[in-house]
Tab-separated table of C-alpha atoms in Angstrom:
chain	number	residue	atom	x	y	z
N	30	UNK	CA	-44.276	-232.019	15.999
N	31	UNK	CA	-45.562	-228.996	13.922
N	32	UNK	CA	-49.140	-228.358	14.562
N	33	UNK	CA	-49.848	-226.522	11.950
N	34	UNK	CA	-48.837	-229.078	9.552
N	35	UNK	CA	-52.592	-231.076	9.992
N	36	UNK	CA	-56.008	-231.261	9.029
N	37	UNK	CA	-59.089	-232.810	10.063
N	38	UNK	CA	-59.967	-235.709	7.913
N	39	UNK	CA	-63.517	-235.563	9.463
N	40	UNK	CA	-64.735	-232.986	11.619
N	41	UNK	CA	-66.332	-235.786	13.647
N	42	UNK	CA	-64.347	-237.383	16.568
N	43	UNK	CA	-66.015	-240.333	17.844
N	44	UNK	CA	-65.734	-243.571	20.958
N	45	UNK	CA	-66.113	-247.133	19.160
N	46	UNK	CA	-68.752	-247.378	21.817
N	47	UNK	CA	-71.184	-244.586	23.446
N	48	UNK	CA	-72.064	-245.975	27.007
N	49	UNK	CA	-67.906	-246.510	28.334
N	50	UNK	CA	-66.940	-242.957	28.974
N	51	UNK	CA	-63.641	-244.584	29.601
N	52	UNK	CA	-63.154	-245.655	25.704
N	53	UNK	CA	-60.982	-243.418	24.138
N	54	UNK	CA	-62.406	-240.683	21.867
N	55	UNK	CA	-60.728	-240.972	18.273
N	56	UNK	CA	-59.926	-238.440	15.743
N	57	UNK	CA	-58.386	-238.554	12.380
N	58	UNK	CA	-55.611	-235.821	10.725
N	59	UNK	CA	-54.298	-236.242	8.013
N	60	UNK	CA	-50.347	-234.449	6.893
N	61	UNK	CA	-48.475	-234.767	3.807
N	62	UNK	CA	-47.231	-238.178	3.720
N	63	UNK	CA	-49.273	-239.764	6.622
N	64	UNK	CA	-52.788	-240.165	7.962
N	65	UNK	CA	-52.801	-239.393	11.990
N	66	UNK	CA	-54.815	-241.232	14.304
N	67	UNK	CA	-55.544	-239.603	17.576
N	68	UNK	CA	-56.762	-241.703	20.700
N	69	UNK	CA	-57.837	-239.265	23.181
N	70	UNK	CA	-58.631	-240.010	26.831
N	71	UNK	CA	-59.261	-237.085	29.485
N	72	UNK	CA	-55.425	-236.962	30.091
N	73	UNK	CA	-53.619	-238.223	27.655
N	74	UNK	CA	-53.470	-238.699	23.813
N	75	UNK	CA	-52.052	-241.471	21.713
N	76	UNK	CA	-50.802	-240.821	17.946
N	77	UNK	CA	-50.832	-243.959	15.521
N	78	UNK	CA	-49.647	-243.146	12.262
N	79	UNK	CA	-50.819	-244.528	8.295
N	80	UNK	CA	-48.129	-243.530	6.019
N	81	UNK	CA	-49.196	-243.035	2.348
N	82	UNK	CA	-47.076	-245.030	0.820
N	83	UNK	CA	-47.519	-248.041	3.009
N	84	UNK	CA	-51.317	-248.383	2.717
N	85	UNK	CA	-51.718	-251.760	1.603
N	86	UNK	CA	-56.222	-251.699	1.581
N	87	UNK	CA	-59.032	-249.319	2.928
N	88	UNK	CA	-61.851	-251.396	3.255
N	89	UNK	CA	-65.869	-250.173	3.992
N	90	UNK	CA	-67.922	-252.563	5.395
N	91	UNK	CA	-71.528	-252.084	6.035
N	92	UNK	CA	-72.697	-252.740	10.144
N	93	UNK	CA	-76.197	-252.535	11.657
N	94	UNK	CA	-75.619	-250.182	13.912
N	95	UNK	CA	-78.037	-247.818	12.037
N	96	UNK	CA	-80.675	-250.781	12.165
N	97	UNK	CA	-80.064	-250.794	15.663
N	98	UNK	CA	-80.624	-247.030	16.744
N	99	UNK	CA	-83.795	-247.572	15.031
N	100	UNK	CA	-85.429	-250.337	16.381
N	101	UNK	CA	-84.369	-248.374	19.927
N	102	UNK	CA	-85.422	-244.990	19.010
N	103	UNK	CA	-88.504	-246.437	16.977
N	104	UNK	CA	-90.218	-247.830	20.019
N	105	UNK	CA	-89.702	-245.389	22.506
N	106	UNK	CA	-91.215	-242.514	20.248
N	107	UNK	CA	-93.827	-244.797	19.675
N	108	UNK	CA	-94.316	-245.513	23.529
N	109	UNK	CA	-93.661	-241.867	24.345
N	110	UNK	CA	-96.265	-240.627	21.485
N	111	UNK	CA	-98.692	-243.054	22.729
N	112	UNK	CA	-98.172	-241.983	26.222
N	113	UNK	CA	-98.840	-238.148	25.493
N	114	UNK	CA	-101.806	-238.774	23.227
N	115	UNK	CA	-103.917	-241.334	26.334
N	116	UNK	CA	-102.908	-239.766	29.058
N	117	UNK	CA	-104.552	-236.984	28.803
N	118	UNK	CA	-104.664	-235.881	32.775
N	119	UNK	CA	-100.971	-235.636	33.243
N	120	UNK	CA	-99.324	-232.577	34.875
N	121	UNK	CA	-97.889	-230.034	32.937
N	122	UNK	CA	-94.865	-230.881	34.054
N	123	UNK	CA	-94.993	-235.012	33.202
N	124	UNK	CA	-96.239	-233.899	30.194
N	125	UNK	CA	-93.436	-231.390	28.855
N	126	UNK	CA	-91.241	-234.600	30.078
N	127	UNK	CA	-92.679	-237.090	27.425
N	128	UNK	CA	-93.275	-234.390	24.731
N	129	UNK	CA	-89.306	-233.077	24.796
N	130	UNK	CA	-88.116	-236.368	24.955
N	131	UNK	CA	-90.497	-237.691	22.072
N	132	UNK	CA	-89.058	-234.578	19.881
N	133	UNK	CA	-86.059	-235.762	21.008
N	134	UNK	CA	-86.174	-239.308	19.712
N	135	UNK	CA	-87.562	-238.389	16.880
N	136	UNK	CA	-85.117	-236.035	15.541
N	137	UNK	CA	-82.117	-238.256	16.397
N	138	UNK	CA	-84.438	-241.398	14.691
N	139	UNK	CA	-84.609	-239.030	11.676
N	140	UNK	CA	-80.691	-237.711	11.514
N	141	UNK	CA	-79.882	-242.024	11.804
N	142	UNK	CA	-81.907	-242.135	8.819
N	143	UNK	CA	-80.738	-239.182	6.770
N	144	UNK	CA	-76.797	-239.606	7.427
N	145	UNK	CA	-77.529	-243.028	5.653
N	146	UNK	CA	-76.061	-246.769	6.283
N	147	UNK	CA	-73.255	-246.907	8.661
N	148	UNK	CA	-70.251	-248.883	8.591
N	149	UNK	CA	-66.601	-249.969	9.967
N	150	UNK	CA	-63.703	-248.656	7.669
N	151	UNK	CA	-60.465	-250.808	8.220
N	152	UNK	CA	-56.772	-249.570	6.622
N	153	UNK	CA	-54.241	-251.702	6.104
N	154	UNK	CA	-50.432	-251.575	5.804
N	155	UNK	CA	-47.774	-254.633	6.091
N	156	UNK	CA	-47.306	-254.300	9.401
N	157	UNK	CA	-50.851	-253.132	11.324
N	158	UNK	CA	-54.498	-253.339	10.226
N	159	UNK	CA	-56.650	-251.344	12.552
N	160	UNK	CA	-60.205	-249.585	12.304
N	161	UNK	CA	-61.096	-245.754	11.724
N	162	UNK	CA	-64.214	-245.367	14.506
N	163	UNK	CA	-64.881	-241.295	13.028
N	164	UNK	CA	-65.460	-243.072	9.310
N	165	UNK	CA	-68.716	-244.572	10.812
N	166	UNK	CA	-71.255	-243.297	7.646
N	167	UNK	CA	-70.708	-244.829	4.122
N	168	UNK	CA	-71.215	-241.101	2.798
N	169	UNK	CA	-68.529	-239.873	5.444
N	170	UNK	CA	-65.915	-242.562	4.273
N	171	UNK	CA	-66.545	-241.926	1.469
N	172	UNK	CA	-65.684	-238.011	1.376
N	173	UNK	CA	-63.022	-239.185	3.094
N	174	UNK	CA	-61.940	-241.359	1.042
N	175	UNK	CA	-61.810	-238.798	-1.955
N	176	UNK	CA	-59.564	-237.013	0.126
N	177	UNK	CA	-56.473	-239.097	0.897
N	178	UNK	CA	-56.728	-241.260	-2.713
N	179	UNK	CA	-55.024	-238.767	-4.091
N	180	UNK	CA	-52.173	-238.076	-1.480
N	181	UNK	CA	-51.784	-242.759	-1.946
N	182	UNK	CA	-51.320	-242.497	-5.501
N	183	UNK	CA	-49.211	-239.190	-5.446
N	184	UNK	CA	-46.678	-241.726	-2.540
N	185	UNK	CA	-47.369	-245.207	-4.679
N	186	UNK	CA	-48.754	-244.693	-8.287
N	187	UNK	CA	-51.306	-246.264	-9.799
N	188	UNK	CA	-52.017	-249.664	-11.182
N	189	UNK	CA	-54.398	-249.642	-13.944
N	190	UNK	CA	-57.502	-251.977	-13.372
N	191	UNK	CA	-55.967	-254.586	-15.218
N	192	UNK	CA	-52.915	-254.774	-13.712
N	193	UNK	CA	-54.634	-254.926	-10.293
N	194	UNK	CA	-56.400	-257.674	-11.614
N	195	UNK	CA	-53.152	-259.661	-13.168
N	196	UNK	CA	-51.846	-259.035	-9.606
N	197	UNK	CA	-55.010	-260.451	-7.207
N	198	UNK	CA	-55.009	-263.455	-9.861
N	199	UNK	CA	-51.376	-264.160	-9.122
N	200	UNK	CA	-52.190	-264.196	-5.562
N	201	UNK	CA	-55.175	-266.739	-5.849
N	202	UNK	CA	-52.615	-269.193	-8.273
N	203	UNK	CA	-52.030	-271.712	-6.209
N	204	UNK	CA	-48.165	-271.754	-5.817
N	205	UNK	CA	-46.090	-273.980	-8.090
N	206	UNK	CA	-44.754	-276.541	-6.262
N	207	UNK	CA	-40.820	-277.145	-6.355
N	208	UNK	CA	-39.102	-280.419	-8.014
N	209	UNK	CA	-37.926	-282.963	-5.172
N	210	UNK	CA	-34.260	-282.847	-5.164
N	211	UNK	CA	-32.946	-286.504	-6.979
N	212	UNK	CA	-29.580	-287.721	-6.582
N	213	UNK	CA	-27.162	-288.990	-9.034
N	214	UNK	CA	-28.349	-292.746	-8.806
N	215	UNK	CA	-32.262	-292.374	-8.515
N	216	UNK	CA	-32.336	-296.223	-7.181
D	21	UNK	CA	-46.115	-258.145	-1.004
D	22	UNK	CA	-48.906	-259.479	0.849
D	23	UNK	CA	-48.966	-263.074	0.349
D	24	UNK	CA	-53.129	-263.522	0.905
D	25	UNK	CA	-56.006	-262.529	-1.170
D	26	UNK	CA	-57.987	-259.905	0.205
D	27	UNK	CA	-60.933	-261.192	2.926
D	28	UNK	CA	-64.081	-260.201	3.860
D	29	UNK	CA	-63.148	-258.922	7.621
D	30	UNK	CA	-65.965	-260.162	8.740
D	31	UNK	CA	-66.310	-263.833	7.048
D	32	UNK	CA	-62.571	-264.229	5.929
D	33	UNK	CA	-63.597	-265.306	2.345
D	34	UNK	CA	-61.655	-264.700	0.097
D	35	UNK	CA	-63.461	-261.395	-2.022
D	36	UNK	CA	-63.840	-261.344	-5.701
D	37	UNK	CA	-61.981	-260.010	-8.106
D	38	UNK	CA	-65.075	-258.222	-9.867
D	39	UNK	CA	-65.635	-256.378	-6.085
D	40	UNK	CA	-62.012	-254.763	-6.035
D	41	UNK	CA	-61.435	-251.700	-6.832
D	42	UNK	CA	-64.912	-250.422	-7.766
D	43	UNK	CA	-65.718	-247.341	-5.704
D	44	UNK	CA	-69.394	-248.692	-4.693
D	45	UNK	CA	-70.961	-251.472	-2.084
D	46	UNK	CA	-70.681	-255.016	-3.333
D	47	UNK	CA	-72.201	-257.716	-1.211
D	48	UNK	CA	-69.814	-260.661	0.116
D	49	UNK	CA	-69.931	-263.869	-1.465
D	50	UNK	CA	-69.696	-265.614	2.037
D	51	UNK	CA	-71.877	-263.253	4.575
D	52	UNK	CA	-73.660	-261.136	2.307
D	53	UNK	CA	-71.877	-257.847	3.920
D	54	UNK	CA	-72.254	-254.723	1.912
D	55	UNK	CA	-68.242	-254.252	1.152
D	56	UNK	CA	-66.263	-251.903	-0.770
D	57	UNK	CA	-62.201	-253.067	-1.457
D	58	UNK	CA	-60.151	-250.735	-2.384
D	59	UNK	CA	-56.372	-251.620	-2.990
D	60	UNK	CA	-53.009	-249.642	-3.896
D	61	UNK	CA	-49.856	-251.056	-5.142
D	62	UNK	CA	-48.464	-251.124	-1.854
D	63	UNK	CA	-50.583	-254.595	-1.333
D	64	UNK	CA	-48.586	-256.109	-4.302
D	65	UNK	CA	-45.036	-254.533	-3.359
D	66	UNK	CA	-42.600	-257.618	-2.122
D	67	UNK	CA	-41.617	-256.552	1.457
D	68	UNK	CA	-37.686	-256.725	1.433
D	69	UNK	CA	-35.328	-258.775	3.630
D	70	UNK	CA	-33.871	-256.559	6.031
D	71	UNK	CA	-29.784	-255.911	6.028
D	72	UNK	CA	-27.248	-257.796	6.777
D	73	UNK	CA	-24.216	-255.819	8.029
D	74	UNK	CA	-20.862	-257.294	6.897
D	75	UNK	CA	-18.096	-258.004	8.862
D	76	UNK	CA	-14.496	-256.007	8.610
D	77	UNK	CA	-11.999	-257.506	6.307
D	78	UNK	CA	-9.182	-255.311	6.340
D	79	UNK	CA	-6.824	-254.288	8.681
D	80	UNK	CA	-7.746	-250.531	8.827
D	81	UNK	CA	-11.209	-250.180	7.780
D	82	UNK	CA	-13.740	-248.025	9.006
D	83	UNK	CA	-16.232	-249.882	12.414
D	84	UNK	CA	-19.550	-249.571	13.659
D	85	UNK	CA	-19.254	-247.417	16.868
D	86	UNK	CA	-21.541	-250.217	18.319
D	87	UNK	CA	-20.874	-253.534	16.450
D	88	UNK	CA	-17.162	-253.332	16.424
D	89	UNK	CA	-16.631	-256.545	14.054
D	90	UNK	CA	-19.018	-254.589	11.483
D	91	UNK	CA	-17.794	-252.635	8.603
D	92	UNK	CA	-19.312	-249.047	9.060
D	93	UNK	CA	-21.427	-247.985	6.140
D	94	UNK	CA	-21.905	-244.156	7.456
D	95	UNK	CA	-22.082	-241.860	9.746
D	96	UNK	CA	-25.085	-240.771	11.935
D	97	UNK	CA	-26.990	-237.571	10.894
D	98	UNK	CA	-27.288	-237.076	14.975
D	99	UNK	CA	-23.999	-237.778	16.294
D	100	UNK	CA	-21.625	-237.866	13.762
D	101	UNK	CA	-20.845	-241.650	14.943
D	102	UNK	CA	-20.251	-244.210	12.134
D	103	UNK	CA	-23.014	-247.085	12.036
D	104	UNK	CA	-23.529	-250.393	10.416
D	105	UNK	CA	-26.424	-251.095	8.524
D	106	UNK	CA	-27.824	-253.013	11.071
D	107	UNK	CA	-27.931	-249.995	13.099
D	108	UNK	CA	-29.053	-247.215	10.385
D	109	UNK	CA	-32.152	-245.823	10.729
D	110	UNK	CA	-33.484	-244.181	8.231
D	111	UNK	CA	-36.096	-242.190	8.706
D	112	UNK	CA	-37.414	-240.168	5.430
D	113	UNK	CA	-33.782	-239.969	4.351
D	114	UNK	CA	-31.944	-238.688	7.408
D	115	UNK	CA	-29.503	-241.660	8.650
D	116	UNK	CA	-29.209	-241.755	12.560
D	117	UNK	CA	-28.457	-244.178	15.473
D	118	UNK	CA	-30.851	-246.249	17.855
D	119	UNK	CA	-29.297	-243.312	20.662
D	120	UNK	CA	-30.049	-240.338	18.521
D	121	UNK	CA	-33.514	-241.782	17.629
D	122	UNK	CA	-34.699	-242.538	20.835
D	123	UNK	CA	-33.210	-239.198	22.222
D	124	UNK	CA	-35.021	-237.679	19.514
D	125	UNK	CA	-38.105	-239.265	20.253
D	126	UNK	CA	-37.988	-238.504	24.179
D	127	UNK	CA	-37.435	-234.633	23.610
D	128	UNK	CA	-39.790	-234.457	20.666
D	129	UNK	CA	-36.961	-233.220	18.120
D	130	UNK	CA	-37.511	-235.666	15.305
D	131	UNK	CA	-41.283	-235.414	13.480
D	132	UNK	CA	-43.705	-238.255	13.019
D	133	UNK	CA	-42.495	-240.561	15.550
D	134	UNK	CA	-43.977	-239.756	18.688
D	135	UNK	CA	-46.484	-241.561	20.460
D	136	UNK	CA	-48.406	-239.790	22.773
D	137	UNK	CA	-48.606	-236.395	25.026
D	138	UNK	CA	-50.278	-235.955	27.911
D	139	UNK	CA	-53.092	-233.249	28.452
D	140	UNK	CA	-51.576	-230.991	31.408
D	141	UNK	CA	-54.528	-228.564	30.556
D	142	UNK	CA	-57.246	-231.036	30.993
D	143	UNK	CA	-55.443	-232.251	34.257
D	144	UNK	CA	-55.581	-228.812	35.380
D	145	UNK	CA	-59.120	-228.120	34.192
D	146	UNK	CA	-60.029	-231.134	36.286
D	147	UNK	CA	-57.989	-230.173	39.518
D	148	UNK	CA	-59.373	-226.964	39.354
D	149	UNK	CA	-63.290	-228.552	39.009
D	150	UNK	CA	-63.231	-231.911	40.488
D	151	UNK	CA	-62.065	-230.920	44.290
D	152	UNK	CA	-65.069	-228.070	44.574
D	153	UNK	CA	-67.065	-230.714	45.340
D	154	UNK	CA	-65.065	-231.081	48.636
D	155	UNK	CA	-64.305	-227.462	48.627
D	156	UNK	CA	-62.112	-227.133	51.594
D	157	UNK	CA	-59.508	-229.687	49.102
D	158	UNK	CA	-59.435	-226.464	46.854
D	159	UNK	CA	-57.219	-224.802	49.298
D	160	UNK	CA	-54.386	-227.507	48.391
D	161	UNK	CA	-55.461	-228.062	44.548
D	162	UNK	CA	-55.754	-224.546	43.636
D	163	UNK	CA	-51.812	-223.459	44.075
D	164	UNK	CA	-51.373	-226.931	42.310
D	165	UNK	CA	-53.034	-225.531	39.727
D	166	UNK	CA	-51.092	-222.399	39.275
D	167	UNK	CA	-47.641	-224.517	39.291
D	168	UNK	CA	-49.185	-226.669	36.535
D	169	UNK	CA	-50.113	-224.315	34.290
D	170	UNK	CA	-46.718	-222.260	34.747
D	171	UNK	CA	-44.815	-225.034	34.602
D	172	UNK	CA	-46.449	-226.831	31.528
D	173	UNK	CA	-47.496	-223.762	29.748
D	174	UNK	CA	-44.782	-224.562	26.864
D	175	UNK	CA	-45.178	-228.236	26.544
D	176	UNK	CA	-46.299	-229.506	23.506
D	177	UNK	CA	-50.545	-229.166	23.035
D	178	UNK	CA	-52.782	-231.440	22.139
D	179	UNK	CA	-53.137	-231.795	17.953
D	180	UNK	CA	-56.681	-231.505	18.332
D	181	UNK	CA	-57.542	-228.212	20.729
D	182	UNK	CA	-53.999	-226.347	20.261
D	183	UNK	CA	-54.755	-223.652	21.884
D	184	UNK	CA	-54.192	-222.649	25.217
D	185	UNK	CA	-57.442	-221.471	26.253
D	186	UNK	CA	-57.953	-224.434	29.119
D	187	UNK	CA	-54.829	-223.750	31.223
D	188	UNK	CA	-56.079	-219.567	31.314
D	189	UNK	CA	-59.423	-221.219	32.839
D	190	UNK	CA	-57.478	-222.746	35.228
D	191	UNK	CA	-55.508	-220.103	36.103
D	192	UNK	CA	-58.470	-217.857	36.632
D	193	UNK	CA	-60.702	-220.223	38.204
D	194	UNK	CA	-57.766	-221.215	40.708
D	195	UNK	CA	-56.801	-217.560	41.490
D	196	UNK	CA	-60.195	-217.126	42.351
D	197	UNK	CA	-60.341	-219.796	44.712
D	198	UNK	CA	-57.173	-218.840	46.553
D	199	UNK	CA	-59.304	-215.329	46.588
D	200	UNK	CA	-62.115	-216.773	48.111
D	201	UNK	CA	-59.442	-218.628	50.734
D	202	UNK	CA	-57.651	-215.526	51.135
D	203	UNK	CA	-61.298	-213.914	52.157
D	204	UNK	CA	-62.992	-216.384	54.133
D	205	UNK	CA	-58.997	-216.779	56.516
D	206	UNK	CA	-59.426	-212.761	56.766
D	207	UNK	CA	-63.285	-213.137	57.884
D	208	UNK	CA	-62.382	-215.755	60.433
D	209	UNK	CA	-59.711	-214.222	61.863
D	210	UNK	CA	-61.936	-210.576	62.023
D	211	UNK	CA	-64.917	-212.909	63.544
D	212	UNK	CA	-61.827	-214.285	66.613
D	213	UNK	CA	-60.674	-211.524	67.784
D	214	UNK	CA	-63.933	-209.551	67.676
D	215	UNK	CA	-65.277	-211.971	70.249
C-alpha cells in the first residue's frame, strides 16, 4: 500500500473511551478515492475503508460529553481551590500538590470549553455505517467535513437542493400498493 | 438506493426534510439532539442485482476455469485464466479471480484492500522495555530483539508513524543490553578465578 499516498484528516487520533487502555486508538487518512480508518492497538493496526463514491450520509450529532468533563472538572477545582485557600498550614509540599493539580483542572475545564460542543460523527455507505471517534468537536467535523465534500461530489456529483428534496419525499411516499391478480371469471 | 428515510441515530425518527442538507445544527423532532444531515447521491442510487453468469450453449465456446458449465466472459488481469461473471472481480477496473485477489491481498500486491498489519516495531520496543523489569529475562529478549528488527525491517510500516525510528531504538537499546551481559559474564568469571 503506498504510504505516501495519505493524509491526516485530523491531526487528532483518539480511543472512543479514555479509562480502557485496551480500546483501540483511531485515526483517520484520507487518499484519493477513499477515506482510511485506522484502529490502532499496541501491536497491531486495522484499516477500514469509506470510498467516495459510496458515501451514502455523514451525520453530526451533538453528545454531552463536554457537559460531562465539566461538571467533573468543575467540582474538583472548586474543592481543590477551596482546599488551598482554608488550609492555610499545609506543607509546602501538600500544597504545590493541590495548587498544580487545581491549574491543572482548570486549564483542561477551560480547553473543554473553548474547543466548543462535542459530538459523534457517523458515515454511511450501503453496506456499513460506523462512527469516526477523532471527529469528536462540532468545529473539528466540521473542518473536516470541508475537506472530503469536495473529493464526494468530484466521485458522485451533486444533486441540487431540490432534487434532494424530490428524492427524500419519494422515500417518505408510502409505496403504491400492487393490483390483486383477478382471474378470467371473477366469481 | 436506500429504501429508509434518514433517522435520528439516536431516536430513529424519521428527520425532516427542512434539516437535510443544511450545513448547521438542527434539533431532532423526536429527542431534541442537536443534528446536522448531510446526504450525497449515493443515498438515492438503486443498488444493482448482482450477475448472473450464463450457462454454455454451444459446442465450442469459451468456460469459466472454475464454473465449467459457465460461459467465460474474460480473462483474469492476474492469471490470464478465463472467468465467469460470477467470478470477476473488479476492482477499480482491473478484472481478476477470487485466487489472484486473495493472493494479492496476502502479499500486499493489490492497493486498498488490506486489512490490517501488525506493529513488529512496537513489539520490539516492548521486548526490549517490558523484560527490564525482570532484568536477568533481557539476556533471552534482547537477541530476540535483534532477529526482529533484522528480520522485519522491510515489512510494511504502520500508515501512521512510517518511519523506522522504533526498530533503531530497539536495536540500540538491545545491543546495549547484550553489552551489559557481555560485561557483567566477563566480571563474574574475573571475580571466580581470582578467588
Amino acid at each position: 500500500m503506498p504510504v505516501s499516498n495519505y493524509r491526516r484528516l485530523t491531526w487528532r487520533s483518539r480511543r472512543p473511551t479514555r479509562i480502557a487502555l485496551a480500546v483501540p486508538r483511531t485515526t483517520l487518512l484520507f487518499g484519493d478515492d477513499h477515506i482510511l480508518k485506522v484502529d490502532s492497538t499496541l501491536f497491531a493496526e486495522s484499516y477500514k475503508r469509506f470510498f467516495f463514491r459510496d458515501i451514502q450520509s455523514i451525520t453530526i450529532k451533538t453528545n454531552r460529553r463536554r457537559e460531562i468533563w465539566n461538571i467533573v472538572l468543575g467540582p474538583l477545582l472548586a474543592i481543590l481551590v477551596l482546599e488551598r485557600l482554608l488550609d492555610t498550614g499545609a506543607g509546602n509540599a501538600l500544597a504545590a500538590t493541590v495548587t498544580i493539580t487545581a491549574l491543572l483542572s482548570a486549564v483542561l475545564l477551560v480547553i473543554n470549553n473553548l474547543c466548543g460542543a462535542t459530538c459523534d460523527v457517523r458515515i454511511q455507505t450501503a453496506v456499513q455505517a460506523d462512527t469516526l471517534p477523532p471527529l469528536s468537536r462540532v468545529k473539528r467535523a466540521n473542518q473536516a467535513l470541508e475537506l472530503i465534500r469536495p473529493l464526494i461530489i468530484q466521485a458522485q456529483g451533486q444533486l441540487t437542493p431540490e432534487e434532494t428534496l424530490a428524492r427524500v419525499r419519494e422515500l417518505a411516499a408510502p409505496p403504491v400498493p400492487k393490483p390483486a391478480p383477478t382471474g378470467p371469471l371473477n366469481l | 438506493m436506500s429504501s429508509q428515510r434518514p433517522r435520528c441515530p439516536e431516536c430513529r425518527t424519521p428527520i425532516r426534510e427542512s434539516e437535510i442538507n443544511q450545513l448547521q445544527l438542527a434539533p431532532c423532532s423526536g429527542c431534541n439532539s442537536l443534528l446536522q444531515v448531510e446526504l450525497f447521491p449515493a443515498f438515492f442510487r438503486a443498488s444493482s442485482a448482482g450477475q448472473t453468469a450464463d450457462e454454455v450453449l454451444l459446442e465450442g465456446e469459451s468456460t469459466c476455469f472454475y464454473h465449467p458449465t459457465k460461459k467465460a466472459v474474460l480473462p483474469c488481469s492476474g492469471c490470464g485464466r478465463f472467468l465467469c461473471s460470477l467470478c470477476d472481480c473488479d476492482l477499480g477496473g482491473n478484472h481478476i479471480c477470487p485466487t489472484c485477489l486473495e493472493a494479492g491481498r496476502t502479499k500486499l500486491k493489490i492497493k486498498n484492500i488490506e486489512r490490517q498489519r501488525t506493529r513488529y516495531d512496537n513489539i520490539a520496543l516492548a521486548l526490549v522495555f517490558f523484560p527490564m523489569i525482570l532484568f536477568y529475562v533481557t539476556i533471552i529478549t534482547a537477541p530476540l530483539v535483534i532477529v526482529l528488527t533484522v528480520r522485519h525491517w522491510n515489512s510494511p510500516p504502520s500508515l501512521i508513524q512510517q518511519t523506522r525510528v522504533r526498530y533503531v531504538i530497539a536495536i540500540a537499546l538491545a545491543a546495549l543490553q547484550i553489552v551489559g551481559w557481555g560485561v557483567l559474564i566477563v566480571v563474574l568469571i574475573g571475580m571466580f578465578y581470582a578467588r
